[in-house]
Amino acid sequence: DLNIKYKYQPERFEYLYTKDNKIHNYTPDFYLPDFNIYLEIKYNKRYLYGDNIKVRDKLRGMRKLGKSCLKEI
C-alpha cells in the first residue's frame, strides 16, 4: 500500500549463537533497498517474553557485517 520497494528473504547470513557457541544461518524477512535496511518480523510471544539471546546474536552478527537490521514484534 505504501509503494515501498522490498526483497523477500534476500540473503542468508552467518552469526555466532552464544548459547551453543556455534555458527548458525539467519535469513532476514525483508530488505528495503531504498533505505538499505533489513527487517525481521516476529509474531510470537516467546520473542516478547522469552529468551532473546538468539535475536540479539542475529542482530549483532548483522552489525558486524555492516548491515542494518530492525526487529518488529
Coordinates of C-alpha atoms in Angstrom, one line a residue, residues 16-64:
L16 CA 27.6 -16.8 16.3
Y17 CA 24.8 -18.1 18.6
T18 CA 26.4 -17.5 22.0
K19 CA 24.2 -20.0 23.8
D20 CA 25.8 -23.0 22.0
N21 CA 28.9 -21.1 20.7
K22 CA 28.2 -22.4 17.1
I23 CA 27.7 -20.6 13.8
H24 CA 24.1 -20.6 12.6
N25 CA 22.4 -19.2 9.5
Y26 CA 20.0 -16.3 9.5
T27 CA 17.8 -15.0 6.7
P28 CA 16.1 -11.7 7.5
D29 CA 12.5 -11.5 6.3
F30 CA 12.8 -8.4 4.1
Y31 CA 15.3 -6.0 2.6
L32 CA 14.3 -2.4 1.8
P33 CA 16.8 -1.2 -0.9
D34 CA 15.8 2.4 -0.8
F35 CA 16.6 2.5 3.0
N36 CA 19.4 0.0 2.9
I37 CA 17.9 -1.9 5.9
Y38 CA 16.8 -5.4 6.7
L39 CA 13.6 -6.2 8.6
E40 CA 12.7 -9.1 10.8
I41 CA 9.1 -9.6 11.7
K42 CA 8.1 -11.8 14.6
Y43 CA 4.6 -12.5 15.9
N44 CA 5.5 -15.0 18.6
K45 CA 5.1 -14.3 22.4
R46 CA 8.3 -16.1 23.2
Y47 CA 10.2 -13.3 21.4
L48 CA 8.5 -10.8 23.7
Y49 CA 8.8 -12.6 27.0
G50 CA 11.2 -15.5 26.4
D51 CA 14.9 -15.8 25.8
N52 CA 16.0 -13.1 23.3
I53 CA 19.7 -14.3 23.1
K54 CA 19.2 -15.7 19.6
V55 CA 17.6 -12.5 18.3
R56 CA 20.3 -10.4 20.0
D57 CA 23.0 -12.6 18.4
K58 CA 21.4 -12.3 15.0
L59 CA 21.3 -8.6 15.1
R60 CA 24.9 -8.4 16.5
G61 CA 26.0 -10.6 13.6
M62 CA 24.3 -8.3 11.1
R63 CA 26.0 -5.2 12.6
K64 CA 29.4 -7.0 12.4

